[in-house]
Amino acid sequence: MAQAAPQTDDTTASNGAQQSSLNEIVVTGSRIKRANFDTMQPAEVLGSDEIAKRGFTNLGTALQELPAFSVPGNSTIGAQGSFSAGQTFANMYNLGSQRTLALVNGRRFVSPATSSIFGPVAGSPVDLSSIPVALIDRTEVVAVGGAPTYGSDAIAGTINIILKKDFQGVDVNVQSGLSEYGDAADYNASVVFGQNFNNGRGNITVAAQYDKQNGLTTEDRKSITGGADNFFGSATKGHTYTQQLYSGGEHYNVFTNTGMPMVDDSVPISRGQPAYAITNDAGQALYFGPNGQLTPFINGQLTGSSLYQAGGSGFPIADFGNLETQSNREQVTALGHYDITDHLRFNGELWYGRSRAQNLRDQPYYNTALFGNAGDPNGNLVLSTDNPYLSAADRATIISNLNAYGGDPSTFYMARANTDLATGAFQSTTTTYRVVAGLEGDFDALNRTFNWEITGNYGHAETDTEARELVTQNFYNAINAVRDGNGNITCAPGYTNAAIATLSSTCAPLNIFGINQASQAAIDYVTAIAKPKQNNAQYDVVADINGNIVKLPAGDAKFSLGYEYRRETTDFDPGAFYYGQPNGDGTRTQFGNSIPIDPVAGEYHTNEGFGEVDIPVVAPDMNLPLIYNLELQGAARFVDNSQTGTFWSYTGGGTYQPIRDITLRGNYTRSFRAPAITEAFSPTGQIFDTADDPCDARYIKGGPNPAARAANCAAAGITQPFTSNIVDFTIPGTSSGNPHLQNEIADSWTVGTVLRPRFVPGLTLSGDYISIDITNEIAQLTATDLLDACYDGAPGNSFCSTFVRDNTGQVTSVAEGYYNAAIESFKAFQAVLDYPFALSDVGLPENYGAIDFSVNYLHTFSHYYKVGTGDKQYTVGGVQEPRNNFTANVNYKNGGFDFLWQTQYYSETRISVNTPLSNYQYPIMDPYVMFNASAGYEFDGGYRVRFMVDNVLNSKLPFPEAGYSTNRYFSAILGRYFRLSAGAKF
């Protein structure tokens, strides 16, 4: 149950025995021990009980049910960040996963995130899927305020994962799930073993967990996310809006994955009519059917674009995406402590984890005039009419068309999406090792007791990725098929193999017509296995001392002082395939679909000193009027970073109770985030990117100030209506790191109240206003960002020099990179209600059990970012960040039986927040409500069973079922899902 500030911290070990109750605990966001979880910042707790009731095996997925967490930077759902399949990075308040700090038992945890510029997050977020949920006692989430206590990255907030302590006994659990469609099965098994020894002076706890998830592609939900779903596309003539809703799926009519032959190096179809396509006697455009024979192309519904239609025979691009990764995870963790003396304790942790996750499908290797000239990588294929895989009838049809066009009858062109040769799939295997060792103790001095702790932490994460990639040179060798003197089909003589080794070095002819017509020998000859590798290491040593400073009338003033040394190293090796072939002049040539990717390596270290004070001003026993309790807190941290220099982070605030029932709280915090190694050290490398060109007719009326955008585009010589190529296909550019980056700085404050009315025993209600303003924000400015910053800002601003247009207005190159160029502002109201009560309290019999009702709610007033002198770009109210969302739980318990009913709600959202409503035929997505349920029974002897149903009423995507976020609405896409678990405690 997620809740606000509980009165006590009594917890229960998994075998039902009470853990040792501490009078004082360390609360996330502070290093000073205190009597309860009352904090000056908004705080929530996700307990192991709720995780179990919902059947979560990935903590990152569990946290998504707290409204404070937006769409993650990467997860097991949807498209996977390059080299990071299956890694789950929490994203608090939608400020970016790099601005959410995750800890385990108050200590940093090594990140597996890639340092390549093509990764999902430029930073060091913790992979929450690597934490075994079987070992979690609770997870504390505290908004803002963490930087003075823990250092860099805690701008949005801090997640502290508290593991089970002093576990005694054995707890085993097995679980399996399946969707109502019979797919997406998952399996989980875990065991936790704990044993006290030497009369309770020591304990060792070992946990092992195994998870398996069967994956899904977008084609598996074809009518929802695949090639038959609704989509927004360019409107046809005669409409006032520019974005129209179409059904039947977005199908590109300029290529198929079976091949579309042409008489010239261009596109086969334009606006539903043959352009340069091979046609039949009736004038219909032809394409190769799955069996490799020419067949008429069937048009779908025409759109306002010449490139795609709704439905029809074109390439259903939405079918070729990842919906859920296929994964296997194994985790083993050992925790131990031993009281060497009554005043000295040793603590240790050993971690091993291995995760293998597959991105099942992605964009294939394309051959089309959109991406280059014929014969170039990704350009149209150039084929001989004597190709032996052509049927006699198809050969005659093609030659007839070539003659009629006046072309060379020996050669024709073909566009193709090579989904049968290079699927875009890849697998990431992440291995994590972590060792924690420390001493803690206490001593008496100056008539006081002081507590101290020294802990060393080493973590290493290695990610090995494998992807089957098409090698262009061998591909072109193999499709140049001929017959030898004996009539056998072979590769044309005189070929040269690529410099990169493929699975087979023997050229085998490849049948490119239709789909899945190629022999295995041909596939092995044209493909290589790319093997990039990522290595990250973290060294962290923390020493602190805390105790009482002086006794005040209201109680003891407490302090904490400490020192931390941290070193982060990262090394990304793209491997031979992605690195490309050196040309001897400092440039490299790509081997296949991917441009040359650069290695990225670097390290930085910090020396940090921190301090904290907690000053009680008024205590309840002082009996002062209108001041029941008053407490002030403050903390500061000095950081000397080898990369960015020195910085002070600090916070101050407190809690005030005019009466026992009401607590007022607030704080101000200056926090920071140091540049990540990716952002600082990435070399200049080539990229290809698309962008929403603000001068394109589809976007000219968008932006925060459409009139200024239109005027700036006109001043640049672009006349309307203008169609920008960069919107529909990639153009070349560069991207690089920036060694001159400085810290991001956030000024944040919260103010709120906690109500615990005595006349409603057990009720806790909290509400807090949260304000986070980030300056000097590090932004990887994409082509869209740079174009928007140019045309939405002051005329001729510096961002206009980061790209080049030709004399027709088309963008021909762009220089992307990292800049301290943005500000970001977030303002929200967060509320938590928790009300447990026995039904006997409302007049029912004693044996009717008890109910716990809880609600977590977030209302975002404003969230925007601004690049340079450009206008504000808003994010709140979009499909990734609903303005209002809540999760409500009703838990019923009676003896060994319990039942959970959960409601999740997202308010209506705009398809595009920064585009006028008039631009879309249906600009608003309806509100969304989904229900989950869980019922369990614990038998005598510790045996238990639980049945869970996600999306009980099978809620669908809200209308217009387009422009949605796959992560946020995943349950609607997946459909009703069933889980069954069984376990035992001994």
PDB file of C-alpha atoms in Angstrom, residues 474 495 497 501-508 524-525:
ATOM      1  CA  ASN A 474      27.902  -8.741 -49.533  1.00  0.00           C
ATOM      2  CA  TYR A 495      32.862  -9.854 -56.540  1.00  0.00           C
ATOM      3  CA  ASN A 497      33.701  -9.589 -49.972  1.00  0.00           C
ATOM      4  CA  ALA A 501      33.407 -10.963 -41.495  1.00  0.00           C
ATOM      5  CA  THR A 502      29.917 -12.310 -42.094  1.00  0.00           C
ATOM      6  CA  LEU A 503      28.489 -15.605 -40.886  1.00  0.00           C
ATOM      7  CA  SER A 504      29.681 -17.195 -44.100  1.00  0.00           C
ATOM      8  CA  SER A 505      32.439 -15.982 -46.402  1.00  0.00           C
ATOM      9  CA  THR A 506      31.100 -17.961 -49.372  1.00  0.00           C
ATOM     10  CA  CYS A 507      28.867 -15.939 -51.654  1.00  0.00           C
ATOM     11  CA  ALA A 508      25.470 -17.550 -52.158  1.00  0.00           C
ATOM     12  CA  ASP A 524      24.549 -16.157 -43.652  1.00  0.00           C
ATOM     13  CA  TYR A 525      26.641 -14.582 -46.391  1.00  0.00           C
TER      14      TYR A 525
END
